[in-house]
Tab-separated table of C-alpha atoms and ligand atoms in Angstrom:
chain	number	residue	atom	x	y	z
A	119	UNK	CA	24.813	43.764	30.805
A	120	UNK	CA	21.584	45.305	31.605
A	121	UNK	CA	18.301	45.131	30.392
A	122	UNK	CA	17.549	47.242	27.394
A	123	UNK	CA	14.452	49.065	25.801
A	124	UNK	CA	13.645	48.613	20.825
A	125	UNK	CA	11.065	50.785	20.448
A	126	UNK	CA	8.216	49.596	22.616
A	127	UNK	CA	9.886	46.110	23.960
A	128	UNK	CA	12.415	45.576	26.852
A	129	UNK	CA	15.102	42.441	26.042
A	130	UNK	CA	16.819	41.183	28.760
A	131	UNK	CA	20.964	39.808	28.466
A	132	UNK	CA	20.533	36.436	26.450
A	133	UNK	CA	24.032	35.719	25.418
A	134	UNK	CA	27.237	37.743	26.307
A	135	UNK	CA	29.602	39.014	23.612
A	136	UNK	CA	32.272	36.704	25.433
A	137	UNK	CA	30.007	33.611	24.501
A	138	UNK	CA	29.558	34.702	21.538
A	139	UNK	CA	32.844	35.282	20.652
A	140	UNK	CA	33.820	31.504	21.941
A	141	UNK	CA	31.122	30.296	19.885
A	142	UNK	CA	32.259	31.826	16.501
A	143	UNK	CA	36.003	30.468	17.035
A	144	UNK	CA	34.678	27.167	17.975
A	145	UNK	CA	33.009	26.674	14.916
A	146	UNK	CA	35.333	28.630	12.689
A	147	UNK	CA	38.128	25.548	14.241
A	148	UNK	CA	35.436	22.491	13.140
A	149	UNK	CA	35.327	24.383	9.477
A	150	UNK	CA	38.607	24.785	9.012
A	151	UNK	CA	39.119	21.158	10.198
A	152	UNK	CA	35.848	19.899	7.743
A	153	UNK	CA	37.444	21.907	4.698
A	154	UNK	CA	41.059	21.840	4.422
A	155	UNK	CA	42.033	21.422	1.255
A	156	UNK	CA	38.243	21.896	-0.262
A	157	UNK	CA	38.011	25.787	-0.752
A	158	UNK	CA	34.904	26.569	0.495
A	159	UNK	CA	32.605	29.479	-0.788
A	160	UNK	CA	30.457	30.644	2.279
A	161	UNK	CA	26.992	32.010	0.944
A	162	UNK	CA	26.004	35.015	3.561
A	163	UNK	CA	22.315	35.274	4.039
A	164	UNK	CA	21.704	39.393	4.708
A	165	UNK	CA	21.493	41.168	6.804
A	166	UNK	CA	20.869	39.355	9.614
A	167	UNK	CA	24.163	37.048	9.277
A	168	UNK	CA	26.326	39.828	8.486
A	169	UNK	CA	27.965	40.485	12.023
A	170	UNK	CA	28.099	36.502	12.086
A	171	UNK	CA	29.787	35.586	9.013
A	172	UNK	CA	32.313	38.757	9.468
A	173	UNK	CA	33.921	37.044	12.787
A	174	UNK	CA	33.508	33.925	11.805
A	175	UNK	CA	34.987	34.287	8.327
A	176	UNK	CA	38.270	36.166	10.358
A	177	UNK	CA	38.841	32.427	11.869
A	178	UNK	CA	39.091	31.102	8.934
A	179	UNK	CA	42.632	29.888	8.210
A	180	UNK	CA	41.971	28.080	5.069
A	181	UNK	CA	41.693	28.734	1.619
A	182	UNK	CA	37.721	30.103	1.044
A	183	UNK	CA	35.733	32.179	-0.480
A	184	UNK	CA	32.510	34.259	0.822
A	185	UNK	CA	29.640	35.834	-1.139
A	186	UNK	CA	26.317	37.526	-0.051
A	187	UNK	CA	22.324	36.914	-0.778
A	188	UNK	CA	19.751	38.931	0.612
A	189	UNK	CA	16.397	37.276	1.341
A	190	UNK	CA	13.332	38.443	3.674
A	191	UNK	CA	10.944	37.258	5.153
A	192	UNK	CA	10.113	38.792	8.475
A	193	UNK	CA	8.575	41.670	9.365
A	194	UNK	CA	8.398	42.941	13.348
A	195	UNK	CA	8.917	39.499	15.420
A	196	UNK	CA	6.772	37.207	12.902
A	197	UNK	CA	8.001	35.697	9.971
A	198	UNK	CA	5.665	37.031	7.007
A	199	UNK	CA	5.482	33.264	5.459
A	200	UNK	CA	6.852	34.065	2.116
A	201	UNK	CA	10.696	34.503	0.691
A	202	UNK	CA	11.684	37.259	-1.596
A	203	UNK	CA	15.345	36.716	-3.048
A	204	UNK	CA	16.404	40.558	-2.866
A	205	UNK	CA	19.403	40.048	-4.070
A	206	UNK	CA	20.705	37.530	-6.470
A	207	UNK	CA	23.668	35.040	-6.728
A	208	UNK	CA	25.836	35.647	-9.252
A	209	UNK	CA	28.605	33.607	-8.201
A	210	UNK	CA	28.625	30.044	-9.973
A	211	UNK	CA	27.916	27.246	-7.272
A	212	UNK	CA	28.638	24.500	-9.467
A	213	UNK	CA	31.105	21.956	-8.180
A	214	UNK	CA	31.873	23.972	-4.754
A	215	UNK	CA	31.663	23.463	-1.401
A	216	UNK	CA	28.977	25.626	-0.057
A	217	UNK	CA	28.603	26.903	3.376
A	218	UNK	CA	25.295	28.922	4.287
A	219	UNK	CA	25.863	31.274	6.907
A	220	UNK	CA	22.932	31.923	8.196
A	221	UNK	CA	22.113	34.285	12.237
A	222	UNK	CA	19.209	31.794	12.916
A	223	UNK	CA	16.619	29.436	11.594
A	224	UNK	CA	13.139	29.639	13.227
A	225	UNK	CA	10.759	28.088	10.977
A	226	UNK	CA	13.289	27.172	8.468
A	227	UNK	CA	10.517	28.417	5.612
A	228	UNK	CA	13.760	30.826	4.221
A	229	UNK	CA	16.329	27.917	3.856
A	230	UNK	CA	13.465	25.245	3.074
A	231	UNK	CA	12.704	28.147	-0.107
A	232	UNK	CA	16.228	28.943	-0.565
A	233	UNK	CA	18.054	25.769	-0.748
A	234	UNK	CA	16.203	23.761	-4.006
A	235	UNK	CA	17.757	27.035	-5.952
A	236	UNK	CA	21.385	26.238	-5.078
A	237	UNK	CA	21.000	22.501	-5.381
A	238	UNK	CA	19.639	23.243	-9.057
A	239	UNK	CA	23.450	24.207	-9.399
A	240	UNK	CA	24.886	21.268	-8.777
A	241	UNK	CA	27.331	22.309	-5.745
A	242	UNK	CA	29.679	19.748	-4.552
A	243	UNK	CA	28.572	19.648	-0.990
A	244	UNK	CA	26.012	21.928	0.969
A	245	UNK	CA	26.177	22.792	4.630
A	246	UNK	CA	24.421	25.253	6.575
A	247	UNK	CA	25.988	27.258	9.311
A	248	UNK	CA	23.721	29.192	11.874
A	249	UNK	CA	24.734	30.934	14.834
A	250	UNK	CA	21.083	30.119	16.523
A	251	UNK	CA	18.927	27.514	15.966
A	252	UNK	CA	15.341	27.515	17.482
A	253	UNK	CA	13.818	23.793	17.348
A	254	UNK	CA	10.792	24.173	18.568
A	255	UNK	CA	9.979	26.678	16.340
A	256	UNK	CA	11.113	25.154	13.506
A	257	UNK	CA	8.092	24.023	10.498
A	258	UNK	CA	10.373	22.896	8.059
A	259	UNK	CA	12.771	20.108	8.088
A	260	UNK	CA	15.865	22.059	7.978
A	261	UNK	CA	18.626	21.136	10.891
A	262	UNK	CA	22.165	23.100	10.491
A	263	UNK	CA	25.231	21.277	10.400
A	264	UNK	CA	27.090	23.854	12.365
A	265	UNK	CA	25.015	25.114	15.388
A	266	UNK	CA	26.364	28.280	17.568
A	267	UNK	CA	23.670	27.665	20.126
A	268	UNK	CA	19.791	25.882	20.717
A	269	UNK	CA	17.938	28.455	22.105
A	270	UNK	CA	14.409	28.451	23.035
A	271	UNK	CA	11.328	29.690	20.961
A	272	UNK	CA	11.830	33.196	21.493
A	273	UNK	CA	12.464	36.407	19.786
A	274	UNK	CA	15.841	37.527	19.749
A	275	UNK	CA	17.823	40.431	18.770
A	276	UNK	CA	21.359	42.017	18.816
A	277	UNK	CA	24.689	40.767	16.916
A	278	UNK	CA	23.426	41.634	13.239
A	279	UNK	CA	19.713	40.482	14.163
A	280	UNK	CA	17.352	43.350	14.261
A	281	UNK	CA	13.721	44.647	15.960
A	282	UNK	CA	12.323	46.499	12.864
A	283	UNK	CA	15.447	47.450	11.732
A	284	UNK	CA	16.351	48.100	15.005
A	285	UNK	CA	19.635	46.646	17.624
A	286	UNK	CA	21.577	45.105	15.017
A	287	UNK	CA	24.992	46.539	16.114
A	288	UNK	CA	24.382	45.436	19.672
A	289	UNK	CA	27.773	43.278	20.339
A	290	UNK	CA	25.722	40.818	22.524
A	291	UNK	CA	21.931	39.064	21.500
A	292	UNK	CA	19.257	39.786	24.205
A	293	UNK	CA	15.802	38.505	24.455
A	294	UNK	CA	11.945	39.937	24.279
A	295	UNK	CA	10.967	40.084	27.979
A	296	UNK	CA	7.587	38.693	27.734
B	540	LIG	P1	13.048	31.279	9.243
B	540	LIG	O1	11.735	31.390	9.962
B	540	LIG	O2	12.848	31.299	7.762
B	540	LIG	O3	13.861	30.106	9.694
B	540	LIG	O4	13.872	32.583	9.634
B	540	LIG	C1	13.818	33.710	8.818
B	540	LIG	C2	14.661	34.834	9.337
B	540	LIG	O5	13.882	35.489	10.302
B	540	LIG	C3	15.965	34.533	10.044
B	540	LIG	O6	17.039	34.335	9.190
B	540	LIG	C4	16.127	35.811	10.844
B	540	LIG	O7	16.735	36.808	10.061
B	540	LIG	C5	14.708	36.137	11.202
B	540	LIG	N1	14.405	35.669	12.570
B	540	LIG	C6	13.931	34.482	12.969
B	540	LIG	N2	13.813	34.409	14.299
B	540	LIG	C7	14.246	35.609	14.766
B	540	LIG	C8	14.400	36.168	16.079
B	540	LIG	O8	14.144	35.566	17.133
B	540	LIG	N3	14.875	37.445	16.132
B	540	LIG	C9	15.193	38.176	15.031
B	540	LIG	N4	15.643	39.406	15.223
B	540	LIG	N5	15.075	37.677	13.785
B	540	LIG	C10	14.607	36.412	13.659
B	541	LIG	MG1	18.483	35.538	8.434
């Protein structure tokens, strides 16, 4: 892995596809442990999860179900602050198990938005998944109960997440060189 140049930034090799691969079937094994029997419905947050919940969802040996929801709030490499549902749920939440899958949570301002609207549904149990989780960064109380890995507070991209649009079918995440 070398370094690479989005637009006007250089990333440097974060975390490997190997890693990343590890990482998915480790927490693919705790799900299907977590769920037997309970059917989940994962609830993919696009498109920055997409790549995510794909390889994750193929470890899945359980009975589940997956559906997607597009929200955005980031612009460039700073979150814009407010959360437009693109795309709606249609799929009826009440009484399931719902796993958020989710590429990273920064702030947490999208779940922290987000999550009130599914709880109004009345699911049986709620867990978020996220492949990266940035604590330091995070504003809102929102902690995932499946975490791929802690990374520091710094912009990432590669593996579904983008650079303006940019990187997202990079197999392996790098990070802004700063
Ligand atoms: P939040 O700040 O609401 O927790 O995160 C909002 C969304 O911003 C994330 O789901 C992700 O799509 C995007 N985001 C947050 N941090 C990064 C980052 O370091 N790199 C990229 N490419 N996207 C990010
Ligand atoms: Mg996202």
């Amino acid at each position: 892995m070398h370094t690479i140049q989005v637009k006007n930034k250089t990333f440097i090799p974060y975390l490997s596809e190997k890693e990343i691969q590890e990482t998915v079937n480790r927490i693919g094994k705790e799900i299907n442990t977590d769920y037997k029997n309970l059917q989940p419905l994962f609830i993919v947050i696009l498109n920055g999860a997409f790549m995510f919940a794909a390889d994750l969802f193929k470890t899945i040996n359980i009975d589940a179900e997956i559906s997607f929801i597009k929200l955005i709030s980031y612009k460039g490499t700073r979150s814009t602050g407010n959360v437009i549902t693109a795309i709606g749920l249609d799929e009826l939440i009440k009484n399931k198990h719902i796993i958020i899958v989710e590429d990273i949570i920064d702030t947490g301002n999208t779940l922290h938005t987000f999550l009130p609207q599914l709880i109004d549904q009345q699911p049986a149990s709620l867990k978020i998944a996220s492949l990266l989780y940035k604590p330091e960064a995070t504003i809102y109380p929102i902690k995932p109960d499946y975490i791929g890995f802690t990374i520091p507070n710094k912009f990432v991209l590669g593996y579904g997440l983008d650079y303006d649009g940019l990187a997202r079918n990079l197999s392996a995440i790098y990070q802004l060189q700063e």
